[in-house]
Short mmCIF file of C-alpha atoms in Angstrom, two decimals:
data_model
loop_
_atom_site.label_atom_id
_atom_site.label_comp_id
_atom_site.label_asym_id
_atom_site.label_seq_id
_atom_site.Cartn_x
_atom_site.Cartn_y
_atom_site.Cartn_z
CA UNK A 1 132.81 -41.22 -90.87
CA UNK A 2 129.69 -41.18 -92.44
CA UNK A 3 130.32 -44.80 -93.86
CA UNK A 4 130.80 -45.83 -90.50
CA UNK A 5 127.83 -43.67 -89.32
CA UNK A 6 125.66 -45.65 -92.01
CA UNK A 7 126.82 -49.42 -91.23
CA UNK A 8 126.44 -48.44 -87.54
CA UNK A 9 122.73 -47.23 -88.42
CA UNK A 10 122.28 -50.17 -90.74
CA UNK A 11 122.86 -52.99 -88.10
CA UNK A 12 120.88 -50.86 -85.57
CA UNK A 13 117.99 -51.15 -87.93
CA UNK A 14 118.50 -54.82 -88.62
CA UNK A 15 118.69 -55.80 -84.91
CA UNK A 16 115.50 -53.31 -84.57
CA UNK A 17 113.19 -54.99 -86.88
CA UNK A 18 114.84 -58.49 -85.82
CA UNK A 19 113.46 -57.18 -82.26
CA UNK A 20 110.09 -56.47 -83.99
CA UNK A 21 109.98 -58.85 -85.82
CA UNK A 22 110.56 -61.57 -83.05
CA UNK A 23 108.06 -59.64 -80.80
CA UNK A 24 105.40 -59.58 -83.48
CA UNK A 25 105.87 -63.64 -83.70
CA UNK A 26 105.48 -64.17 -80.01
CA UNK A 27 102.26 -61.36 -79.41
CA UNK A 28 100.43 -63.43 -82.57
CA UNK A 29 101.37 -66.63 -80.66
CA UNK A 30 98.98 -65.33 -77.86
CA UNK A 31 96.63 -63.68 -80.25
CA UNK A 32 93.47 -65.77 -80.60
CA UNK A 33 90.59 -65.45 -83.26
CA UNK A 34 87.25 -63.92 -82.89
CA UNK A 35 85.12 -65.93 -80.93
CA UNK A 36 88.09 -68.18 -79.82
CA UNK A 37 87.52 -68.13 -76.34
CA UNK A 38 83.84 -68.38 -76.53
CA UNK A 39 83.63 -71.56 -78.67
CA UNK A 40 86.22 -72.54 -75.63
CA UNK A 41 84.02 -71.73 -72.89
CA UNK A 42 80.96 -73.66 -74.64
CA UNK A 43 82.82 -77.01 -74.93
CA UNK A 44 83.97 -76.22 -71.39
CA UNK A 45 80.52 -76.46 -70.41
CA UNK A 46 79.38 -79.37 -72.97
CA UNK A 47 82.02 -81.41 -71.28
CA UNK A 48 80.58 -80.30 -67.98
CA UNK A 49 77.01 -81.22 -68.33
CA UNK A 50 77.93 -84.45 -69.99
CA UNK A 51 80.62 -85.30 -66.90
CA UNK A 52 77.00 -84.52 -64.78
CA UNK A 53 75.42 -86.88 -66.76
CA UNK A 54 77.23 -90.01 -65.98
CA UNK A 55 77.51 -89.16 -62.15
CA UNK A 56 73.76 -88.82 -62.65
CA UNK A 57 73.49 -92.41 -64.15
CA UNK A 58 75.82 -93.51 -61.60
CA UNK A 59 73.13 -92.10 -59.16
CA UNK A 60 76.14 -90.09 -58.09
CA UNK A 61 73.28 -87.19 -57.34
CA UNK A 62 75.68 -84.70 -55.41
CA UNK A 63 78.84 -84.99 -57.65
CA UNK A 64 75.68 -84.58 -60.55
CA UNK A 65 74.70 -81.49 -58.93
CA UNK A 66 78.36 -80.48 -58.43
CA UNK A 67 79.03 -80.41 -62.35
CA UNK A 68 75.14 -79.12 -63.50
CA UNK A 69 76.41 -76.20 -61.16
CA UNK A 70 79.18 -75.22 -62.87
CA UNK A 71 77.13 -75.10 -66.59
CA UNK A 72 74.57 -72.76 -65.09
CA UNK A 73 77.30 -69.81 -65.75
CA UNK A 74 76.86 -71.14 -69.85
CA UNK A 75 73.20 -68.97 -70.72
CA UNK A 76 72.68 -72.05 -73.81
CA UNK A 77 72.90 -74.33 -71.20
CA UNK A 78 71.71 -72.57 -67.56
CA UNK A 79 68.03 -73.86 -67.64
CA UNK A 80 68.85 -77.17 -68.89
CA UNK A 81 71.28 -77.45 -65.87
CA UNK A 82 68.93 -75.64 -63.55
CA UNK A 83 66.23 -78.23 -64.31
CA UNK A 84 69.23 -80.85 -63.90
CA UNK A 85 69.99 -79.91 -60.48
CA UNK A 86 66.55 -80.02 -59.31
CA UNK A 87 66.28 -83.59 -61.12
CA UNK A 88 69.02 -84.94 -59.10
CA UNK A 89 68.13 -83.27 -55.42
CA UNK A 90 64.67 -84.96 -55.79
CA UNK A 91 66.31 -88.59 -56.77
CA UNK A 92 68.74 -87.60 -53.61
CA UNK A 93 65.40 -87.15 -51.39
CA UNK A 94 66.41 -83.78 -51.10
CA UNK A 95 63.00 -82.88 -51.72
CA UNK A 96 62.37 -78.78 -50.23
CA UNK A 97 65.67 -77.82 -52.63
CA UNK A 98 64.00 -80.17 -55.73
CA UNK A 99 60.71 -77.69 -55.13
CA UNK A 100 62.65 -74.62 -54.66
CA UNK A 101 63.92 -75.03 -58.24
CA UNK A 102 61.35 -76.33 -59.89
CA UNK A 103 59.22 -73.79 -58.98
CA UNK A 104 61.51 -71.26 -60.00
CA UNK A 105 61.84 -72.82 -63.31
CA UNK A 106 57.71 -73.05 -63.55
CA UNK A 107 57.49 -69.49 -62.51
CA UNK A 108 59.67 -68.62 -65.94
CA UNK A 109 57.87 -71.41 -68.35
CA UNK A 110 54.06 -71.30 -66.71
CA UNK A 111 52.68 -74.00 -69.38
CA UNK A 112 55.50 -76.57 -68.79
CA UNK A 113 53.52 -79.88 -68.16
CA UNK A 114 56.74 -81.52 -66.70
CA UNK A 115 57.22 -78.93 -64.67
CA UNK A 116 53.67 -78.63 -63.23
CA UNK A 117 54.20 -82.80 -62.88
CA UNK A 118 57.69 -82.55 -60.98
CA UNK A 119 56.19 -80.13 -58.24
CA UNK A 120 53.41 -82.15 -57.95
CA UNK A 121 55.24 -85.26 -57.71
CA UNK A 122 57.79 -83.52 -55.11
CA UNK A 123 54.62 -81.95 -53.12
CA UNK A 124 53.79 -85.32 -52.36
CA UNK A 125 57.29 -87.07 -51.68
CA UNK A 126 57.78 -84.12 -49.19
CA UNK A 127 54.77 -84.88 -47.01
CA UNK A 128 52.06 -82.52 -48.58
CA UNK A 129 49.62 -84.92 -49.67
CA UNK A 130 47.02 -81.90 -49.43
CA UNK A 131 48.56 -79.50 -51.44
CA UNK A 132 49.67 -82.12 -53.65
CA UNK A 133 46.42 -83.52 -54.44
CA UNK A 134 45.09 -80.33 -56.03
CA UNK A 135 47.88 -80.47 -57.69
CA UNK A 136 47.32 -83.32 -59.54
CA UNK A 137 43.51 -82.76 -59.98
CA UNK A 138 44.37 -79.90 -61.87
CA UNK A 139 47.14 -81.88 -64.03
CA UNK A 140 44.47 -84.70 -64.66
CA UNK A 141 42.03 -82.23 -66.06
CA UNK A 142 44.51 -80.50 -68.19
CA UNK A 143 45.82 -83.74 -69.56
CA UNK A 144 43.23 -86.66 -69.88
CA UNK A 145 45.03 -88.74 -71.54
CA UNK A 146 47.99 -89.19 -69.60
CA UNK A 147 47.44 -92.70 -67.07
CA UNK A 148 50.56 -91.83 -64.76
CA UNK A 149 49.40 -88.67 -64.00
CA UNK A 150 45.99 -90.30 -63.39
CA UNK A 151 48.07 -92.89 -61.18
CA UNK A 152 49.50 -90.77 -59.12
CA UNK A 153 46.57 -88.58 -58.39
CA UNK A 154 44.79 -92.44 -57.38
CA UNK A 155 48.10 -92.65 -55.10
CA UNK A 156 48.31 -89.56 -53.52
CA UNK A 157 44.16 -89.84 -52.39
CA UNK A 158 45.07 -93.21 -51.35
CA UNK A 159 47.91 -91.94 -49.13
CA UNK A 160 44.75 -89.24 -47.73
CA UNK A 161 42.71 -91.75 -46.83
CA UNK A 162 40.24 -90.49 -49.66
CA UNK A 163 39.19 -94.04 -50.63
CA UNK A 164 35.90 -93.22 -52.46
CA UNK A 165 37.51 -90.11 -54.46
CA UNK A 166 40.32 -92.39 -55.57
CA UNK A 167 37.94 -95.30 -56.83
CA UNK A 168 35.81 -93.16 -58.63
CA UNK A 169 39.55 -91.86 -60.54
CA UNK A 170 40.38 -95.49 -60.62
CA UNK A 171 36.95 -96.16 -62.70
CA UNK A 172 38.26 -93.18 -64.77
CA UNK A 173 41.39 -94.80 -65.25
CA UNK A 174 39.82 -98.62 -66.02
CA UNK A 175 37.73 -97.07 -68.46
CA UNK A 176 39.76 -94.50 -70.41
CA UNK A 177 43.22 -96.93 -70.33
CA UNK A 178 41.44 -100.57 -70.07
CA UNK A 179 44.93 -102.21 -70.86
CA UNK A 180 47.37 -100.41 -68.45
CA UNK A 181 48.72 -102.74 -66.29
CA UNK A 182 48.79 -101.59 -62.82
CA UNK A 183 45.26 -101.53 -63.04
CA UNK A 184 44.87 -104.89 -60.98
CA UNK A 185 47.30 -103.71 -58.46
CA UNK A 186 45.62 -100.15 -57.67
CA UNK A 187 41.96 -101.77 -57.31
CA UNK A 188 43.43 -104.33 -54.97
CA UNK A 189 44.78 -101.25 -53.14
CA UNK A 190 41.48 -99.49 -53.34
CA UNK A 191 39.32 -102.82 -52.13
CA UNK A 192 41.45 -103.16 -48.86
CA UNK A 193 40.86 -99.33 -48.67
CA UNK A 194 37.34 -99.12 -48.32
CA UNK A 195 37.34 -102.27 -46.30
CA UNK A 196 38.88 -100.15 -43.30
#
């Protein structure tokens, strides 16, 4: 009896740790390594930003934004994308949501000249030629020696009307950057300007 009691026990203990066995095999299947899921979720989002990227050079601006969207969960990646989605509503026209962001962003990163040149640039393209023209008088004095920010400034006082404030930046511009070549074109502008 006990002979039967101990083959009885024996198999019970072999199907046991089979059972064990085959369960430890199929939880380690599942099990996944430190970090794992993260790296996961970061090429998740790399793939992301780059699919926004082509829609963006397909001047696909809202399937752009669509994608940029969906990296702004990734915190490597959020301001990147957040600048991104701005980017593309401004190329869309889109140009109170383009502010909206960009300001945001500016309101985190102060000093950021591309910033400070993005709201400036969508100040004007949304109608606020005011606003936007101390805007850019303050760029040009913080950075002399970038022309298209000198350009636009001569643009935007154009646009205002402002003929005699925008010659006297165009005389800036002639003599600080002799050989840029829109030069001709802006005092043409300027010349049929004053005229009226």
């Amino acid at each position: 009896m006990s002979r039967i009691f101990c083959r009885a026990f024996n198999c019970l203990a072999s199907a046991a740790s089979t059972f064990l066995l085959c369960a430890l095999i199929a939880s380690c299947s599942s099990f996944r390594a430190p970090g794992e899921q993260s790296l996961r979720n970061r090429n998740l989002m790399a793939e992301y930003f780059s699919i926004a990227t082509s829609y963006e050079e397909q001047k696909n601006y809202s399937k752009a934004i669509e994608y940029y969207k969906k990296v702004l969960k990734d915190k490597e990646l959020h301001e990147s994308a957040y600048y991104k989605v701005g980017y593309c509503h401004a190329k869309a026209g889109n140009w109170a949501e383009a502010l909206k962001i960009y300001n945001q962003l500016l309101q985190k990163d102060k000093n950021n000249k591309n910033l400070k040149i993005s709201v400036a640039y969508v100040t004007a393209m949304s109608g606020n030629l005011k606003e936007a023209s101390g805007l850019y008088e303050k760029l040009v004095k913080d950075n002399p020696t970038d022309s298209s920010i000198l350009k636009n400034y001569i643009a935007v006082l154009m646009a205002l009307d402002r003929y005699k404030e925008a010659e006297a930046q165009f005389n800036s511009l002639k003599e600080n950057f002799p050989d840029d070549e829109s030069i001709t074109s802006i005092q043409v502008k300027i010349a049929d300007g004053l005229k009226l």
